[in-house]
Every structure is written in C-alpha cells, then in structure tokens.
Coordinates of C-alpha atoms (C1' of nucleotides) in Angstrom, one line a residue:
Chain A
M503 CA 174.6 75.3 74.1
S504 CA 178.3 76.0 74.6
K505 CA 179.5 78.2 77.4
G506 CA 180.2 81.1 75.1
E507 CA 176.8 81.0 73.6
E508 CA 175.2 80.8 77.0
T509 CA 177.0 83.9 78.3
K510 CA 176.3 85.7 75.1
A511 CA 172.6 85.0 75.4
A512 CA 172.8 86.3 79.0
I513 CA 174.5 89.4 77.8
L514 CA 171.9 90.1 75.2
D515 CA 169.1 89.5 77.7
E516 CA 170.6 92.0 80.1
A517 CA 171.4 94.4 77.3
A518 CA 167.8 94.4 76.2
E519 CA 166.7 95.1 79.7
L520 CA 169.1 97.9 80.2
A521 CA 168.4 99.4 76.8
S522 CA 164.7 99.5 77.5
L523 CA 165.6 101.7 80.5
V524 CA 168.3 104.1 79.0
G525 CA 167.8 103.6 75.3
L526 CA 169.8 101.6 72.8
G527 CA 172.1 104.5 72.3
G528 CA 172.5 105.1 76.0
L529 CA 173.7 101.6 76.5
T530 CA 177.4 101.4 77.4
I531 CA 179.9 98.6 77.5
G532 CA 180.9 99.5 81.0
T533 CA 177.5 99.4 82.7
L534 CA 176.6 96.3 80.7
A535 CA 179.7 94.6 81.9
A536 CA 179.0 95.5 85.5
A537 CA 175.4 94.2 85.1
T538 CA 176.5 90.9 83.7
K539 CA 179.5 90.6 86.1
L540 CA 181.9 90.4 83.3
S541 CA 185.0 92.5 82.6
K542 CA 184.6 95.1 79.8
S543 CA 187.1 93.2 77.7
G544 CA 185.6 89.8 78.5
L545 CA 182.2 91.0 77.4
Y546 CA 183.5 92.9 74.4
A547 CA 185.2 89.7 73.1
H548 CA 181.7 88.4 72.1
F549 CA 181.1 91.2 69.7
A550 CA 182.9 92.9 66.8
S551 CA 181.9 96.4 67.8
K552 CA 179.3 98.3 69.9
E553 CA 177.2 98.7 66.8
A554 CA 177.2 95.0 66.2
L555 CA 176.1 94.5 69.8
Q556 CA 173.2 96.9 69.3
V557 CA 172.1 95.1 66.2
Q558 CA 172.3 91.7 68.0
V559 CA 170.3 93.1 70.9
L560 CA 167.5 93.9 68.5
E561 CA 167.7 90.6 66.8
H562 CA 167.6 88.9 70.2
A563 CA 164.5 90.9 71.2
R564 CA 162.9 90.1 67.9
G565 CA 163.3 86.4 68.5
R566 CA 161.6 86.8 71.9
F567 CA 158.8 88.8 70.3
T568 CA 158.3 86.0 67.8
D569 CA 158.2 83.4 70.6
V570 CA 155.8 85.1 73.0
V571 CA 153.7 87.1 70.6
M572 CA 153.8 86.0 66.9
R573 CA 153.9 82.2 67.2
P574 CA 151.1 81.8 69.7
T575 CA 149.0 84.3 67.8
L576 CA 149.2 82.1 64.7
A577 CA 147.8 79.2 66.7
A578 CA 144.5 81.1 67.3
P579 CA 141.6 80.6 64.8
R580 CA 141.9 82.7 61.7
G581 CA 140.2 86.0 61.3
E582 CA 139.1 88.3 64.1
P583 CA 139.9 85.9 66.9
R584 CA 143.5 85.8 65.7
L585 CA 143.7 89.6 65.6
R586 CA 142.4 89.8 69.2
E587 CA 144.9 87.2 70.3
F588 CA 147.6 89.3 68.6
F589 CA 146.5 92.5 70.2
D590 CA 146.3 90.9 73.6
R591 CA 149.7 89.5 73.4
W592 CA 151.2 92.6 72.0
L593 CA 149.7 94.6 74.8
T594 CA 151.1 92.2 77.4
W595 CA 154.5 92.3 75.7
Q596 CA 154.6 96.1 76.1
S597 CA 153.9 95.9 79.7
E598 CA 155.9 92.9 80.8
A599 CA 158.6 92.1 78.3
F600 CA 161.1 94.6 79.7
D601 CA 161.5 96.6 82.9
G602 CA 161.6 99.7 80.8
G603 CA 159.4 100.3 77.8
C604 CA 159.4 98.2 74.7
I605 CA 162.9 98.3 73.3
F606 CA 161.7 98.7 69.7
V607 CA 159.6 101.8 70.6
V608 CA 162.6 103.4 72.4
A609 CA 165.1 102.5 69.6
A610 CA 162.7 103.6 66.8
S611 CA 162.6 107.2 67.9
E612 CA 166.3 107.2 68.7
F613 CA 167.6 105.8 65.5
D614 CA 165.0 107.0 63.0
D615 CA 167.5 109.6 61.7
Q616 CA 170.7 107.7 62.2
E617 CA 171.5 105.7 59.1
G618 CA 173.3 102.4 59.6
P619 CA 172.9 98.8 60.5
V620 CA 170.9 99.5 63.7
R621 CA 168.3 101.4 61.8
D622 CA 168.3 98.8 59.1
E623 CA 167.6 96.0 61.6
L624 CA 164.9 98.1 63.2
L625 CA 163.2 98.7 59.9
R626 CA 163.4 95.0 59.1
A627 CA 161.7 94.1 62.4
E628 CA 159.0 96.7 61.9
R629 CA 158.3 95.8 58.3
D630 CA 158.0 92.2 59.5
K631 CA 155.5 93.0 62.2
L632 CA 153.5 95.3 59.9
E633 CA 153.3 92.7 57.3
S634 CA 152.1 90.1 59.8
V635 CA 149.4 92.4 61.1
T636 CA 148.3 93.2 57.6
L637 CA 148.1 89.5 56.8
I638 CA 146.0 88.8 59.9
V639 CA 143.6 91.6 59.0
G640 CA 143.4 90.2 55.5
T641 CA 142.3 86.8 56.8
A642 CA 139.7 88.5 58.9
I643 CA 138.3 90.0 55.7
S644 CA 138.4 86.7 53.7
E645 CA 136.7 85.0 56.6
G646 CA 133.9 87.5 56.4
H647 CA 134.5 88.9 59.9
F648 CA 135.5 92.2 58.4
R649 CA 134.0 94.1 55.4
P650 CA 135.7 93.5 52.1
D651 CA 136.4 97.2 51.6
V652 CA 138.4 97.3 54.8
D653 CA 142.0 98.7 54.2
A654 CA 144.2 96.2 56.0
E655 CA 147.2 98.4 55.9
Q656 CA 145.2 101.2 57.4
V657 CA 144.0 99.0 60.2
A658 CA 147.6 97.9 60.8
Y659 CA 148.6 101.6 61.0
E660 CA 145.9 102.4 63.5
L661 CA 146.7 99.4 65.6
E662 CA 150.3 100.6 65.8
G663 CA 148.9 103.9 67.0
I664 CA 146.9 102.3 69.7
L665 CA 149.9 100.4 71.0
L666 CA 152.1 103.5 70.8
A667 CA 149.6 105.5 72.7
H668 CA 149.4 102.7 75.3
H669 CA 153.1 102.8 75.7
H670 CA 153.1 106.5 76.0
A671 CA 150.3 106.6 78.6
R672 CA 151.7 103.7 80.6
R673 CA 155.4 104.4 80.7
L674 CA 155.6 108.2 80.7
M675 CA 152.3 109.3 82.1
R676 CA 152.1 106.2 84.4
D677 CA 148.4 106.1 83.7
A678 CA 146.8 103.1 85.4
G679 CA 143.9 103.2 82.9
A680 CA 146.2 103.0 79.9
E681 CA 145.4 99.4 79.1
A682 CA 141.6 99.9 79.4
R683 CA 141.9 102.9 77.0
A684 CA 143.8 100.8 74.6
R685 CA 141.2 98.1 74.7
R686 CA 138.4 100.5 74.1
A687 CA 140.3 102.0 71.1
F688 CA 140.8 98.5 69.8
E689 CA 137.1 97.7 70.1
R690 CA 136.2 100.8 68.2
L691 CA 138.6 99.9 65.5
V692 CA 137.2 96.3 65.2
A693 CA 133.6 97.5 65.3
D694 CA 134.3 99.9 62.4
C695 CA 135.6 97.0 60.4
R696 CA 132.7 94.7 60.9
P697 CA 130.0 94.3 58.2
V698 CA 127.1 96.7 58.8
A699 CA 124.3 95.0 60.8
L700 CA 121.1 94.5 58.8
T701 CA 118.4 96.6 60.3
G702 CA 115.0 95.1 61.2
Chain B
M1213 CA 167.1 141.2 74.2
S1214 CA 170.7 141.3 75.5
K1215 CA 173.6 139.5 73.7
G1216 CA 173.6 136.8 76.3
E1217 CA 169.9 136.1 75.9
E1218 CA 170.3 136.0 72.2
T1219 CA 173.0 133.4 72.1
K1220 CA 171.3 131.4 74.7
A1221 CA 168.2 131.3 72.5
A1222 CA 170.3 130.3 69.6
I1223 CA 171.9 127.6 71.6
L1224 CA 168.5 126.2 72.6
D1225 CA 167.3 126.3 69.1
E1226 CA 170.3 124.4 67.8
A1227 CA 170.1 122.0 70.8
A1228 CA 166.5 121.1 70.0
E1229 CA 167.4 120.5 66.4
L1230 CA 170.3 118.3 67.4
A1231 CA 168.3 116.5 70.1
S1232 CA 165.6 115.6 67.6
L1233 CA 168.2 113.8 65.6
V1234 CA 170.3 112.0 68.3
G1235 CA 167.9 112.1 71.3
L1236 CA 168.0 114.4 74.3
G1237 CA 170.3 112.0 76.1
G1238 CA 172.5 111.7 73.1
L1239 CA 173.0 115.4 73.1
T1240 CA 176.5 116.4 74.1
I1241 CA 178.1 119.7 75.0
G1242 CA 181.0 119.2 72.6
T1243 CA 178.9 118.6 69.5
L1244 CA 176.5 121.4 70.5
A1245 CA 179.4 123.8 71.0
A1246 CA 180.7 122.9 67.6
A1247 CA 177.2 123.4 66.0
T1248 CA 176.8 126.8 67.6
K1249 CA 180.4 127.8 66.9
L1250 CA 181.1 128.3 70.6
S1251 CA 183.8 126.9 72.8
K1252 CA 182.6 124.2 75.2
S1253 CA 183.2 126.4 78.2
G1254 CA 181.7 129.4 76.5
L1255 CA 178.5 127.5 75.9
Y1256 CA 178.5 125.9 79.2
A1257 CA 178.6 129.2 81.0
H1258 CA 175.0 129.7 80.1
F1259 CA 173.8 126.7 82.0
A1260 CA 174.2 125.3 85.5
S1261 CA 174.5 121.7 84.3
K1262 CA 173.8 119.5 81.4
E1263 CA 170.6 118.4 83.0
A1264 CA 169.5 122.1 83.3
L1265 CA 170.3 122.5 79.6
Q1266 CA 168.1 119.5 78.8
V1267 CA 165.2 120.9 80.8
Q1268 CA 165.5 124.3 79.2
V1269 CA 165.6 122.7 75.7
L1270 CA 162.3 121.1 76.5
E1271 CA 160.9 124.4 77.9
H1272 CA 162.1 126.2 74.8
A1273 CA 160.5 123.6 72.5
R1274 CA 157.3 123.9 74.5
G1275 CA 157.2 127.6 73.9
R1276 CA 157.5 127.0 70.2
F1277 CA 154.7 124.4 70.3
T1278 CA 152.5 126.9 72.1
D1279 CA 153.3 129.6 69.4
V1280 CA 152.8 127.5 66.3
V1281 CA 150.2 125.0 67.4
M1282 CA 148.3 125.9 70.5
R1283 CA 147.7 129.6 70.2
P1284 CA 146.5 129.6 66.5
T1285 CA 144.3 126.7 67.4
L1286 CA 142.4 128.6 70.0
A1287 CA 141.7 131.3 67.3
A1288 CA 139.6 128.7 65.4
P1289 CA 135.9 128.5 66.0
R1290 CA 134.9 126.4 69.0
G1291 CA 134.0 122.7 68.6
E1292 CA 135.0 120.4 65.8
P1293 CA 136.6 123.1 63.6
R1294 CA 139.0 123.9 66.5
L1295 CA 139.8 120.2 66.9
R1296 CA 140.5 120.0 63.1
E1297 CA 142.7 123.0 63.3
F1298 CA 144.6 121.5 66.2
F1299 CA 145.1 118.2 64.4
D1300 CA 146.3 119.9 61.3
R1301 CA 148.8 122.0 63.1
W1302 CA 150.0 119.2 65.2
L1303 CA 150.6 117.1 62.2
T1304 CA 152.5 119.8 60.5
W1305 CA 154.5 120.4 63.6
Q1306 CA 155.6 116.7 63.6
S1307 CA 156.8 117.0 60.1
E1308 CA 158.4 120.4 60.0
A1309 CA 159.3 121.6 63.5
F1310 CA 162.6 119.8 63.6
D1311 CA 165.0 118.1 61.2
G1312 CA 164.7 114.9 63.2
G1313 CA 161.5 113.7 64.8
C1314 CA 159.4 115.6 67.3
I1315 CA 161.7 116.2 70.3
F1316 CA 158.9 115.3 72.8
V1317 CA 158.3 111.9 71.1
V1318 CA 162.0 111.1 71.2
A1319 CA 162.5 112.3 74.8
A1320 CA 159.4 110.6 76.0
S1321 CA 160.6 107.1 75.3
E1322 CA 164.1 107.9 76.4
F1323 CA 163.3 109.4 79.8
D1324 CA 160.1 107.5 80.7
D1325 CA 162.1 105.5 83.2
Q1326 CA 164.7 108.0 84.3
E1327 CA 163.4 109.9 87.3
G1328 CA 164.5 113.6 87.5
P1329 CA 163.8 117.1 86.4
V1330 CA 163.9 116.1 82.7
R1331 CA 161.2 113.6 83.1
D1332 CA 159.2 116.1 85.3
E1333 CA 159.3 118.7 82.6
L1334 CA 158.3 116.2 80.0
L1335 CA 155.4 115.1 82.1
R1336 CA 154.3 118.7 82.6
A1337 CA 154.4 119.4 78.8
E1338 CA 152.4 116.2 78.1
R1339 CA 149.8 116.8 80.8
D1340 CA 149.4 120.3 79.5
K1341 CA 148.8 119.2 75.9
L1342 CA 146.5 116.4 77.0
E1343 CA 144.4 118.8 79.0
S1344 CA 144.1 121.2 76.1
V1345 CA 143.0 118.5 73.8
T1346 CA 140.5 117.2 76.3
L1347 CA 139.1 120.7 76.7
I1348 CA 138.8 121.2 72.9
V1349 CA 136.9 117.9 72.6
G1350 CA 134.7 119.0 75.5
T1351 CA 133.7 122.1 73.6
A1352 CA 132.9 120.0 70.6
I1353 CA 130.5 118.1 72.8
S1354 CA 128.9 121.2 74.3
E1355 CA 128.6 122.7 70.9
G1356 CA 126.6 119.7 69.8
H1357 CA 129.2 118.6 67.2
F1358 CA 129.9 115.5 69.2
R1359 CA 127.6 113.2 71.1
P1360 CA 127.2 114.0 74.8
D1361 CA 128.4 110.5 75.8
V1362 CA 131.7 110.9 74.0
D1363 CA 134.6 110.3 76.4
A1364 CA 136.9 113.4 75.8
E1365 CA 139.9 111.8 77.5
Q1366 CA 139.5 108.7 75.4
V1367 CA 139.4 110.8 72.2
A1368 CA 142.6 112.6 73.4
Y1369 CA 144.2 109.3 74.0
E1370 CA 143.4 108.0 70.5
L1371 CA 144.4 111.3 68.9
E1372 CA 147.8 110.9 70.6
G1373 CA 147.9 107.4 69.1
I1374 CA 147.3 108.7 65.6
L1375 CA 150.0 111.2 65.9
L1376 CA 152.5 108.7 67.3
A1377 CA 151.7 106.3 64.5
H1378 CA 152.3 109.1 62.1
H1379 CA 155.6 109.9 63.6
H1380 CA 156.6 106.2 63.5
A1381 CA 155.5 105.8 59.9
R1382 CA 157.0 108.9 58.7
R1383 CA 160.3 109.0 60.5
L1384 CA 161.3 105.4 60.8
M1385 CA 159.4 103.7 58.0
R1386 CA 159.8 106.8 55.7
D1387 CA 156.3 106.0 54.5
A1388 CA 155.2 108.8 52.1
G1389 CA 151.6 108.0 52.8
A1390 CA 151.9 108.5 56.5
E1391 CA 150.0 111.8 56.5
A1392 CA 147.2 110.5 54.5
R1393 CA 146.8 107.5 56.8
A1394 CA 146.8 109.9 59.8
R1395 CA 144.1 111.9 58.2
R1396 CA 141.9 108.9 57.5
A1397 CA 142.3 107.7 61.1
F1398 CA 141.4 111.2 62.3
E1399 CA 138.2 111.2 60.1
R1400 CA 137.2 107.8 61.5
L1401 CA 137.7 109.1 65.0
V1402 CA 135.6 112.2 64.4
A1403 CA 132.9 110.3 62.6
D1404 CA 132.5 108.0 65.5
C1405 CA 132.0 111.0 67.8
R1406 CA 129.3 112.7 65.8
P1407 CA 125.7 112.3 66.7
V1408 CA 124.0 109.4 64.9
A1409 CA 122.3 110.5 61.8
L1410 CA 118.5 110.2 61.8
T1411 CA 117.4 107.6 59.3
G1412 CA 114.7 108.4 56.8
Chain C
dG322 C1' 194.4 63.4 82.4
dA323 C1' 197.1 65.8 78.6
dG324 C1' 196.5 69.1 75.1
dC325 C1' 194.2 72.6 72.8
dA326 C1' 190.9 75.8 71.8
dA327 C1' 187.5 78.7 73.8
dT328 C1' 186.7 82.0 77.2
dC329 C1' 187.7 85.7 80.1
dC330 C1' 190.6 89.1 82.5
dG331 C1' 193.9 93.2 83.5
dA332 C1' 195.9 96.9 81.9
dA333 C1' 196.3 100.4 78.8
dC334 C1' 195.3 103.1 74.5
dG335 C1' 193.6 107.7 72.6
dT336 C1' 189.0 110.3 72.8
dT337 C1' 185.4 112.5 74.6
dC338 C1' 182.6 113.3 78.3
dG339 C1' 180.8 117.0 81.9
dT340 C1' 182.5 120.5 84.7
dG341 C1' 185.5 123.8 87.1
dC342 C1' 188.9 127.7 87.0
dT343 C1' 191.3 132.0 85.2
dT344 C1' 192.0 135.1 81.6
dT345 C1' 190.7 137.6 77.5
dT346 C1' 187.5 139.9 74.7
dA347 C1' 182.7 142.3 73.8
dT348 C1' 179.1 144.8 75.2
dT349 C1' 176.9 148.3 77.8
dG350 C1' 175.7 152.7 80.4
dA351 C1' 177.3 156.9 82.2
Chain D
dT1500 C1' 185.3 157.7 76.0
dC1501 C1' 186.1 154.9 79.6
dA1502 C1' 185.2 152.2 83.4
dA1503 C1' 182.0 148.4 84.7
dT1504 C1' 180.0 144.5 83.5
dA1505 C1' 178.8 140.6 80.7
dA1506 C1' 180.2 137.0 77.6
dA1507 C1' 183.2 133.9 75.6
dA1508 C1' 187.7 131.5 75.4
dG1509 C1' 191.6 128.8 77.1
dC1510 C1' 193.1 125.3 79.7
dA1511 C1' 192.9 121.6 82.7
dC1512 C1' 190.7 118.0 85.6
dG1513 C1' 189.1 113.2 86.6
dA1514 C1' 186.1 109.9 84.8
dA1515 C1' 184.0 107.1 81.3
dC1516 C1' 183.9 106.0 76.6
dG1517 C1' 184.9 102.2 72.9
dT1518 C1' 188.6 99.4 71.6
dT1519 C1' 193.0 96.4 71.5
dC1520 C1' 196.2 92.9 73.1
dG1521 C1' 198.8 89.6 75.7
dG1522 C1' 198.3 86.4 79.1
dA1523 C1' 195.7 83.6 82.5
dT1524 C1' 192.1 80.4 83.1
dT1525 C1' 188.6 77.5 82.0
dG1526 C1' 186.0 73.9 79.5
dC1527 C1' 185.9 70.4 76.0
dT1528 C1' 187.9 66.4 73.3
dC1529 C1' 190.6 62.4 72.8

DNA sequence: GAGCAATCCGAACGTTCGTGCTTTTATTGA
DNA sequence: TCAATAAAAGCACGAACGTTCGGATTGCTC
C-alpha cells in the first residue's frame, strides 16, 4: 500500500469515527484535518469534494461491516445458527465498531430526505444488508428450522427494528440492559418462526 | 396571544419542519430566517442562543406529540384497545407530522453522544414516552388482555423497535409496504402477549 | 543518488456561520 | 391619538466553512 493510500485509509477511519459522533453531515474538513494531524488542504487533496468524502466514508465503513459481520457470518452453518451468528455480530458491531453510534444509523436519518450520492450509497448498503438477511432467513426455512410460511422479508424488517431499538436504548437512553432486551426480542422472533411443536 | 408569541410559534413550527429534513444540527439561522421571511437578527431576537432554539424546537414538537398522539390515546378504553390506538396514532405521526422524518428520531441519533441541554431535552421526551407506553401495557395486563407475566418494559422496547424500523423503511428505503409490515409486527407482538388459548 | 511524481503544506478566496449592537417600524394600552 | 413598549431590521464582527493553487517536501524508481 502506497503512502497516499495509507493516509487516505487513516483519514477514512478517523472520519467514520468522527461522523459516528457528530453525524455525517456534521463532519467538517477542519476538525477532520485536526484529528488526522493533516492540514486542511493536505487532507482535501485526497478527495474531489466533501460529498465525495462522505460517500467514501460510507463505502469504507461498509467494507468493515463486510469484514467483521458478513463474512464470518457466512462461515456459520446454514439456517438458524447462521442467523444467530449474524445477529450476534451485528449487535457487537453496533456497540463496538465506533465510539459513537453506528454510522449507518446516524446517516440514515440525516440523509433520508437529501437526494444525492450520499443517500444513494446509503441505500445501496441497506439494500445489500437487507438482501443478505432475507437470504439467511430463507436458508433457515429451506433447512426446516423455520416454518415454510415464514415471510423472510418480514423477519428481516423486524430484525432491523430490534437492532434500531437496541441502538436507541443503548446510545441515547444509555440503558445498560439494552443488549439483554435485544436478545429477548430476537428469541421471541425466532421462536415465532419455528415449526409448531407436536403436542403429546 | 401577542404578536411576538405568534411569530415565535411560527418560527418553531417551521424550524421543526426544516430540522426533520436536514437534522436538528443541520438547522441554521440563515435558512430558517429565509423560510420564515424574517431577517437573521429579527429571528434571533426571539432566542438566547442557537442551542436554546434547538431545545425549544424539541419542546414545541413534544407539545404537538402530546396533542395529536398522547391525549387522544388516553381517551380510548383501557387495555389493549388503548395500546392499539396509541400505535395507530404513533404510526400516523411518523408519516405525517413532518415533511421529513420524525424529528425525534433524527435528533436522537445526532445528539446521542453530544452532552448538553439538547440531549437532556431529548432524553426527557423519550423517557416520558417510554413511561407512558409501559403504563398502557400495564393496564392491558391488569385488564386481563395480556398475560400477567408480560414484561411491560420489554413490550415498550419492542414497540419502539417496530416504529424505528417503520421510519427506516419508509423514509430511507421508501418502501411502500412499510406500514403494513409495521402492523404485522405489531400484531405478532400483541398476539404473544395474550393469554394462551385453552385447547379443546 | 538523480530525477520525477506523489504527497502535503501555507495562504487565501468568497460564503456562511452564530451572535452582538443600534436603529427603525409595529403594536399596544391609556 | 399618542406615548410607551415590543418586534423586526440593518449592519457588522470574528470565526469557520468548503475549495483552489503554487510551492515545498517527501517517497519511489532507475
């Protein structure tokens, strides 16, 4: 990796961290330059515009999400175990990936009404994740862990809800029991997907 | 209401609208002045600082939430019907209260790591809402609509999740089926709280 | 180690930011 | 109706914003 690529990666790392604290829109070249010990112009030379920087921050974070959540998840056994692995890693990601909250959660509410490349990239990332989850739930169905009439997309939707509630409870409310609540909600979701137990 | 109070209310209305689009942190005096057809200084005279403005925007929005969601909810019959009424109104609020997303959702992720009066007010509002929901679920239990071992706070947590997922699906993903998904999730939540049906 | 390209800095641009003053214009109550 | 008061505007400030550019410095290649 050349020097330029190295510093650029360092910039994007720091930028993601900062954005998780003050938002992707609240991110400024000045503070980012100070945090990376670069001059404003020196930093800016790596990007075409601030908007391009914001997009690349999201891409960078997406790469990290793939590395620490998605890829290991796909190594778990198909079906429900894989879904559990994914949920676990996603939960950890939200707590530990950034100092502030998950950058995608922050950016999603900030840019959901601001057309442009940032929103586009966000949408891409979310669609990607949603599709992956739906697929995982689908395998849980075909493996017989879940009932055949389970709506995979609905499960993905509700899973997203659990994670968002966790983010909310943990970051804003500073609720120490947030993770336990999320796990209980997850168990309820999974239980409702399982085949009905035969009585007797 | 005096002239001053009138314009101030108009300012706060417009500010909430704007903030729902660009975030509470993305709100600026200049754009707000332009939107209200006031001069920057003329507008600014109504507030002690920008931070004070932000806090009052939240207070203002909270008042509106109380009027269009909380108060009518308490007029519904105790127990599950009241919870349904609340859910319905909350859902409508998220779709229709502001041009952009729900201002509390946007502000929550923006300010969850920024100590100060804005975060404090946000926390107050959320605690208030959470407490109300917990209470409503509690009455559903005491009315016999829900099982006695139902964890009211857990239900409140999961309800928050459903609403956040709805916000996410509707605003960012522009999913037309967002509301239907939210309703299905709600029904599953309620069903899991009901007393077990006697077999035979 | 010379040469060249990549990398970074310093200074400055025009705007906009939040925030004070002072002055003008509306509103109000007697 | 007219003074007293409230509300809004005008103007200006220092700072920070994103952005540009020419020059210095560094790192890589032969």
